[in-house]
XYZ file of C-alpha atoms in Angstrom:
442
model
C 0.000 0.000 0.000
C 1.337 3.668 -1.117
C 2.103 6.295 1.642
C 2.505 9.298 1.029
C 2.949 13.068 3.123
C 0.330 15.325 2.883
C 1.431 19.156 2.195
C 0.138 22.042 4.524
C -3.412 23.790 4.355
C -3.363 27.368 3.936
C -5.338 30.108 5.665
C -5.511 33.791 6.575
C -4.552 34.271 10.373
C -4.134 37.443 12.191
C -0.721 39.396 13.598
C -0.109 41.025 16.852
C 2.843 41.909 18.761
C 5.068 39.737 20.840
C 5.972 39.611 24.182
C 8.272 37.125 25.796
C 8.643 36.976 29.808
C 10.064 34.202 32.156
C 7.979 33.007 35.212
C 8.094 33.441 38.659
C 8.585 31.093 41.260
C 8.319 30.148 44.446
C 9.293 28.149 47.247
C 6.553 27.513 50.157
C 3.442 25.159 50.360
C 1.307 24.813 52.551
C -2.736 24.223 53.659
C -3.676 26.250 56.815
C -6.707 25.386 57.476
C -8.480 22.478 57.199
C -11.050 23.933 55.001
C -8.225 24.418 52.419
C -7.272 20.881 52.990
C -10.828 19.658 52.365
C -10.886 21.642 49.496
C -8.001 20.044 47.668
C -10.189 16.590 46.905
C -12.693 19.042 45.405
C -11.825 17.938 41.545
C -14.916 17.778 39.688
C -13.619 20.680 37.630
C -10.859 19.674 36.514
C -9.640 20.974 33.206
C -7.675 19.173 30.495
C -6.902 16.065 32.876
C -4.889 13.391 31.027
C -3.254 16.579 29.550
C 0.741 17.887 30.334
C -0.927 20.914 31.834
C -3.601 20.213 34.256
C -5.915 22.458 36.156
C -7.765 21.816 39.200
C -9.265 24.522 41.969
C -7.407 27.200 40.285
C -3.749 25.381 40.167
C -2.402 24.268 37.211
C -0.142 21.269 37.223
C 2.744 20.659 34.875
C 6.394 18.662 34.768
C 9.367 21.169 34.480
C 12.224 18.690 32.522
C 15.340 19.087 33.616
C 18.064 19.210 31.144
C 18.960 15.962 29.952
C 15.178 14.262 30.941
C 14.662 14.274 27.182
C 16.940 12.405 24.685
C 19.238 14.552 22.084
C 18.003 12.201 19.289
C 14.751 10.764 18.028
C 13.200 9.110 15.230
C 10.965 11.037 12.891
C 10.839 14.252 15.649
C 10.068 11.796 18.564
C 12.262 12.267 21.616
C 12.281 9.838 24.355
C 12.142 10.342 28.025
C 15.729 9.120 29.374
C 15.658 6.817 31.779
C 16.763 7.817 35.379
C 16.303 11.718 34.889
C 14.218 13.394 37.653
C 11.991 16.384 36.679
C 9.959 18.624 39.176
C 5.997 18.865 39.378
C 5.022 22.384 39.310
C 2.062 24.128 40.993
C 1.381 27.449 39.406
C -1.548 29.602 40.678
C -3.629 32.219 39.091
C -1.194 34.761 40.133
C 1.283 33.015 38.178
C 3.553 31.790 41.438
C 4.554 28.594 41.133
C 5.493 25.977 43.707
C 7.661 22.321 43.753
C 5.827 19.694 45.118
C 7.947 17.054 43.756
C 11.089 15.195 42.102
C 10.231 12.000 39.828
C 10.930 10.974 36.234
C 7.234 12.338 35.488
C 7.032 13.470 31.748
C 3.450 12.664 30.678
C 0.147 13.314 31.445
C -1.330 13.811 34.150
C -4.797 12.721 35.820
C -6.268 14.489 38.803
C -9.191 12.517 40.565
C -10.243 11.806 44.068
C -7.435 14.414 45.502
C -4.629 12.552 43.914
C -2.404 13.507 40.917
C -1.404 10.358 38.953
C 1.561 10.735 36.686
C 3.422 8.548 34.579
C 6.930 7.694 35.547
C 8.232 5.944 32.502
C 6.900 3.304 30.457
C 3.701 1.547 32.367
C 5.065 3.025 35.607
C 3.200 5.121 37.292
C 3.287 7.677 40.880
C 0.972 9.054 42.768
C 0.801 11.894 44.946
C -1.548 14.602 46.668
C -2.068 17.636 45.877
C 0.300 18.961 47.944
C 3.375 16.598 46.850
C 2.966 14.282 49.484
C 3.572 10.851 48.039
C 0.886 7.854 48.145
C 1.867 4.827 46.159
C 3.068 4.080 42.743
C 2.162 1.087 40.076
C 3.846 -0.820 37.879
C 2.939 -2.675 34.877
C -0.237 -0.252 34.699
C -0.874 2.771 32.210
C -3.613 5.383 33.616
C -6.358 5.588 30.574
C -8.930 8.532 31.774
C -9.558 9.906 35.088
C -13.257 9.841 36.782
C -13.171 12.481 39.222
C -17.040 12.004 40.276
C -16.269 8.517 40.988
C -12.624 9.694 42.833
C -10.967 6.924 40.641
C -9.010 6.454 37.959
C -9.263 3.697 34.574
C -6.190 1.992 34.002
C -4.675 -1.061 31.712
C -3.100 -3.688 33.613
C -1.243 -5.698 30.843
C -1.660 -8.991 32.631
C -4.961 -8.870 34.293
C -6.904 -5.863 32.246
C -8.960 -3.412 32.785
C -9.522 -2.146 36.235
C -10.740 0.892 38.436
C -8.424 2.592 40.904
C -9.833 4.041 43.764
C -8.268 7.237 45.570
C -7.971 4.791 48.777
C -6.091 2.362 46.566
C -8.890 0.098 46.278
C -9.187 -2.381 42.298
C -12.078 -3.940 40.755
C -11.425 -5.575 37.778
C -13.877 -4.745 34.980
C -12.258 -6.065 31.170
C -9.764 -9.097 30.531
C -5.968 -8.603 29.665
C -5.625 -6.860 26.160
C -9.071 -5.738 25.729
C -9.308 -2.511 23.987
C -10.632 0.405 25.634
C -13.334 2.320 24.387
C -14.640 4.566 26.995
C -17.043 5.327 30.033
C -20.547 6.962 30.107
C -23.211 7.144 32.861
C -21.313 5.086 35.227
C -20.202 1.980 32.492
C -17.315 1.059 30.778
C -17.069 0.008 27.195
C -14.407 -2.088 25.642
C -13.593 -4.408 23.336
C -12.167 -7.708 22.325
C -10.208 -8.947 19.327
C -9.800 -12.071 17.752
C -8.386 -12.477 14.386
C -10.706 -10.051 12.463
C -13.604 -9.785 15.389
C -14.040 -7.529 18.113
C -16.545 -8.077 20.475
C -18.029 -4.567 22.301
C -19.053 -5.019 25.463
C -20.710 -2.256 28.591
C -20.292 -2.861 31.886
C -21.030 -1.090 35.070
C -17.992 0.435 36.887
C -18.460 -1.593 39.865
C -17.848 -4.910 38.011
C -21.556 -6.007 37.364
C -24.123 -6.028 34.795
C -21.836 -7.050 31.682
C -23.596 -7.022 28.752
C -22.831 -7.431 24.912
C -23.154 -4.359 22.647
C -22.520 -5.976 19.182
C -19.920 -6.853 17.231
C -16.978 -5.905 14.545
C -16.883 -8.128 11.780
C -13.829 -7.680 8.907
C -14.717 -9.078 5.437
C -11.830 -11.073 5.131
C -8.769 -12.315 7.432
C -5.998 -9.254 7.283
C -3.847 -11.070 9.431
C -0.948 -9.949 7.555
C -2.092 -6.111 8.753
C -1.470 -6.515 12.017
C -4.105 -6.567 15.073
C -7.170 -5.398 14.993
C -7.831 -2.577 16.870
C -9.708 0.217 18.290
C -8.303 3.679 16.627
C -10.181 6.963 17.683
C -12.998 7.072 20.135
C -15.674 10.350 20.073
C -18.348 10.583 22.929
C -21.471 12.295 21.657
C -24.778 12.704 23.530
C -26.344 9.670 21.495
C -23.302 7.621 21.600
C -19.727 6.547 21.024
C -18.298 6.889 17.584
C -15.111 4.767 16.891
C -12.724 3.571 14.595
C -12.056 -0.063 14.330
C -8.817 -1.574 12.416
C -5.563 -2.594 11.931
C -2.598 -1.502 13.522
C 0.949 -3.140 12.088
C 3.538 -3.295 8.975
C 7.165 -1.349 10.137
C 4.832 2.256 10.827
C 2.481 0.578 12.839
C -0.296 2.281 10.805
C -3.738 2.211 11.128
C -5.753 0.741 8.469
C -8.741 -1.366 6.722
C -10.576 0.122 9.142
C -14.533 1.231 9.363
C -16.488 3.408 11.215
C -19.191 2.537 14.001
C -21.511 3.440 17.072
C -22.389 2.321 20.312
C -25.594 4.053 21.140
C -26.784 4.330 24.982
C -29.343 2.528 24.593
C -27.914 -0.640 23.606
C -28.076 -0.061 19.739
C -24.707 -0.414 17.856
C -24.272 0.465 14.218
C -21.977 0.639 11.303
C -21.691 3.722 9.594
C -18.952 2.569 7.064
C -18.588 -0.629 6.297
C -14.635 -1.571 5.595
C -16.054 -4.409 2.860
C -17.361 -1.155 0.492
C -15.751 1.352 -1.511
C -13.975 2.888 1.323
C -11.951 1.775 3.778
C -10.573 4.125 6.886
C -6.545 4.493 6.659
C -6.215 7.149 9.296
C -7.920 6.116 12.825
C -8.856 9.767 13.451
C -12.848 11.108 12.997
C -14.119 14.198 13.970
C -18.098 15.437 14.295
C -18.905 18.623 13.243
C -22.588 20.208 14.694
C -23.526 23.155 12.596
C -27.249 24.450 12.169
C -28.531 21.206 13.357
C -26.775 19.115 11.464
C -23.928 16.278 12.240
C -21.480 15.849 9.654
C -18.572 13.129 10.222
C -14.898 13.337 8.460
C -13.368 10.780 8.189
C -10.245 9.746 5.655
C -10.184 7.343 3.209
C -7.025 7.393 0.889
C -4.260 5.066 -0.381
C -2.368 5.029 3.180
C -1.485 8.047 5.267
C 1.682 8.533 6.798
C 2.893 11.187 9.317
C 5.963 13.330 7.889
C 6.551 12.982 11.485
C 5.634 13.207 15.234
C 4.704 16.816 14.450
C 2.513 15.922 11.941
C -0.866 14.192 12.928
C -3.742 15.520 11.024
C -4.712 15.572 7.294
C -6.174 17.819 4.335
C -6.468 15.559 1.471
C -8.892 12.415 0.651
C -11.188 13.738 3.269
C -14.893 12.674 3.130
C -17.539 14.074 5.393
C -20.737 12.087 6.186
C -23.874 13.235 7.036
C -25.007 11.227 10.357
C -28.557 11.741 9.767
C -28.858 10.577 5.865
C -25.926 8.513 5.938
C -24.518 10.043 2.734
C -21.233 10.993 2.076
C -18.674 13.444 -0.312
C -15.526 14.653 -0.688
C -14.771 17.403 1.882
C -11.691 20.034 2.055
C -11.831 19.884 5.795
C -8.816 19.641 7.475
C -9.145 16.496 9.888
C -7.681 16.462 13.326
C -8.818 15.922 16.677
C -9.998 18.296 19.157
C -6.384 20.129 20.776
C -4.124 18.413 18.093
C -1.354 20.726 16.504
C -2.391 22.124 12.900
C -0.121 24.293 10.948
C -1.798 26.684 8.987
C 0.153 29.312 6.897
C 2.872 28.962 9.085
C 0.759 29.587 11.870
C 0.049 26.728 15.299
C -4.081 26.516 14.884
C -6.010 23.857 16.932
C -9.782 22.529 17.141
C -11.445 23.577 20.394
C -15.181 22.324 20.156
C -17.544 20.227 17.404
C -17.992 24.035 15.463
C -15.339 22.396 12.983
C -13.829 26.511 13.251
C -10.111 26.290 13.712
C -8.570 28.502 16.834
C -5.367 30.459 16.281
C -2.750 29.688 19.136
C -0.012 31.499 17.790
C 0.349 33.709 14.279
C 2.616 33.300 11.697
C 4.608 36.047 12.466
C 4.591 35.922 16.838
C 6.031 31.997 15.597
C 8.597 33.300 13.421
C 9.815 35.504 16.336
C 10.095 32.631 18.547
C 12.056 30.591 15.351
C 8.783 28.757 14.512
C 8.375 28.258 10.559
C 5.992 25.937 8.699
C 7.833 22.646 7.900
C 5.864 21.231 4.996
C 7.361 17.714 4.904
C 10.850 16.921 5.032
C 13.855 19.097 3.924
C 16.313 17.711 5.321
C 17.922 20.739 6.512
C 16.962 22.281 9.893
C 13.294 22.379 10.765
C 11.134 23.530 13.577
C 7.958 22.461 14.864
C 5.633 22.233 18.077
C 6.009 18.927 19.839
C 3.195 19.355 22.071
C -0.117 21.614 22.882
C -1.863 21.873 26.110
C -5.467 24.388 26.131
C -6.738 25.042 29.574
C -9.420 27.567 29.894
C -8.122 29.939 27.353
C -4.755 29.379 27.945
C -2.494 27.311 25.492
C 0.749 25.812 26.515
C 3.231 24.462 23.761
C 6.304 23.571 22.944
C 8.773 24.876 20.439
C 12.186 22.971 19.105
C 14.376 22.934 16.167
C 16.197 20.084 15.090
C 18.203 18.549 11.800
C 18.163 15.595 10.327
C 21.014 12.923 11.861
C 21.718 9.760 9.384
C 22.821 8.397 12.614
C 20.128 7.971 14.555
C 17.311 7.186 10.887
C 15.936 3.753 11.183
C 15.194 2.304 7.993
C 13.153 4.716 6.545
C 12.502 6.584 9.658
C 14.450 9.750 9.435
C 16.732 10.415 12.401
C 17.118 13.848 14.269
C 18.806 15.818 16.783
C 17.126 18.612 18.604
C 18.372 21.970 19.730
C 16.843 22.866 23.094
C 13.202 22.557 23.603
C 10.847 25.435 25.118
C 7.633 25.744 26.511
C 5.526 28.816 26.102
C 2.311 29.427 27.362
C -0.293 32.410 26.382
C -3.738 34.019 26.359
C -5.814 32.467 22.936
C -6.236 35.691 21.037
C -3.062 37.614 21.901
C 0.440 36.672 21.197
C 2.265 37.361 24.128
C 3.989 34.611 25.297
C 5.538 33.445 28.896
C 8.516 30.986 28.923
C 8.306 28.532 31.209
C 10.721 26.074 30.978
C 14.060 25.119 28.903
C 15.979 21.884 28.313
């Protein structure tokens, strides 16, 4: 199957002047009063959780990297956490004062739920802590998947026994087997899924490990055992449902493809809204619904293969259909397809999707990005490049991160270009201005 890198959408954005400040910090925490104390388990709003920037009651939480947390090399713009290297978990309130709670070799996300901050450590290790630092317990052999702050737990994938809820006291209850595929949870259930060969069974089941039920089924046309295994790509949650992708990850990319799309309705329905067996097929696991004037439209892509140009590079602008959910028929679209808070490049500008109005948000114009050294890549040159590895919105905040890097035959693998990185910064500012705060540097 043909891959091929998709060029750069173009649009108008607006200029405005740039500022560029560092932030201040400090070096006391503490509750009190027990009020404040009680207060710190109060995390039903909780912004952006399972994002790098976090915030809850007013805080926002983020990892500062140290220098030399983050490898000098990477493949295709991805640079690994090394191994070892402690970083510091920030506090920074709404005056902009920020506070160390703690030293770990945290460089993920972060979920906030039942007054505990779970972090990732390194790969399927994971800490947690209170809000104030203190340390409770870490896991191994687990990844955190979504936090449910109502419920003061956590979701997490336990490679050899599944599926499972964590509670803020430590308690488990086991709700899926090992290497089900999680889908999501609504109303107090979980849905997953599970794979064999070219099946996968959905099932719902309630969050305290009763009343399993089967949703309906995944069904390939044909064995694509030579694909890789099937499954579960992007996951939506609408009011009437869950919209997924369903197909195969493998080959030397790992891509995504042969894939269709489908719904698990809430009240027990499931459907298929594009059938892999037809005239399309879904080679990119992303969707995205757009609600405009009272109607649902679903993108969706269905090419000859997509491939990223790179870890900067997750979104697409060509062989894009859109679908409308309440006929069921579909055309060619020019919409740019990405999921909500991805990083689009626009004109040279960092644009993201912020709600289902299918209206792109500037983050940062053309020219504030050119100030900071930020220019539109547009594939691979080969020469130096510059892109944003990550984007964080809170509120109307935006947090990102800038770095340049060239290309390193040393480090390519195969066809995976190789790269080493110049030092890596991470901005945050005000959506609609351009003035920018530096936060950290490594």
């Amino acid at each position: 199957m043909k891959r091929k890198i998709l060029k750069k959408a173009g649009i108008l954005v607006f200029a405005a002047a740039l500022t560029v400040a560092s932030a201040p910090v400090s070096a006391v925490w503490g509750y009190e009063t027990a009020a404040a104390a009680e207060e710190e388990k109060d995390d039903a709003a909780v912004v952006n959780n399972g994002g790098r920037f976090v915030s809850c009651n007013g805080n926002t939480y983020y990892w500062r990297f140290a220098p030399g947390s983050i490898s000098q090399t990477g493949v295709l713009g991805s640079f690994n956490q090394v191994e070892g290297v402690s970083n510091t978990l920030i506090c920074r309130n709404a005056a902009g004062e920020e506070t160390e709670l703690i030293q770990d070799t945290g460089t993920g996300p972060l979920f906030i739920s039942g007054g505990r901050i779970y972090y990732e450590k390194g790969y399927s290790s994971w800490g947690v802590c209170q809000l104030n630092g203190e340390p409770v317990t870490s896991y191994d052999s687990v990844n955190v998947l979504e936090a449910l702050p109502q419920q003061e737990a956590v979701i997490a994938q336990d490679y050899s026994r599944g599926i499972l809820v964590i509670a803020a006291d430590g308690s488990e209850t086991v709700l899926a087997p090992a290497e089900s595929s999680y889908i999501g949870v609504f109303d107090g259930s979980m849905y997953y899924g599970v794979a064999s060969d070219n099946r996968m069974d959905i099932y719902c089941i309630s969050l305290d490990g009763n009343n399993q039920t089967a949703v309906g089924s995944v069904v390939m046309p044909q064995d694509y055992g030579d694909f890789g295994m099937l499954s579960i790509g992007d996951t939506l949650m609408q009011n009437d449902g869950i919209y997924f992708t369903c197909g195969f990850y493998g080959g030397t990319g790992n891509f995504f493809s042969a894939g269709g799309v489908y719904r698990i309705g809430y009240d027990g329905s499931f459907a298929t809204l594009l059938d892999p067996s037809g005239s399309q097929q879904i080679n990119f696991p992303k969707i995205y619904i757009q609600e405009t004037d009272g109607v649902s439209t679903l993108y969706y892509y269905s090419g000859d293969g997509y491939s990223n140009a790179g870890s900067w590079d997750g979104w697409v602008s060509e062989d894009v259909y859109g679908m409308n959910l309440e006929t069921g028929e579909t055309a060619p679209s020019s919409f740019v397809l990405s999921d909500i808070g991805d990083i689009v490049c626009m004109d040279g500008s960092i644009q993201t999707l912020t709600d289902s109005s299918g209206q792109y948000k500037v983050v940062l114009s053309k020219e504030a990005g050119a100030s900071l050294g930020y220019t539109d890549i547009g594939g691979h040159s080969g020469n130096g490049e510059t892109f944003v590895a990550d984007l964080d919105i809170v509120d109307d905040t935006a947090y990102f991160t800038i770095t340049k890097m060239t290309e390193d035959p040393s480090a390519s693998v195969g066809w995976r270009t190789g790269y080493s990185r110049e030092s890596m910064k991470t901005y945050m500012t005000q959506l609609g201005t351009d003035e920018v705060t530096l936060l950290n540097e490594y």
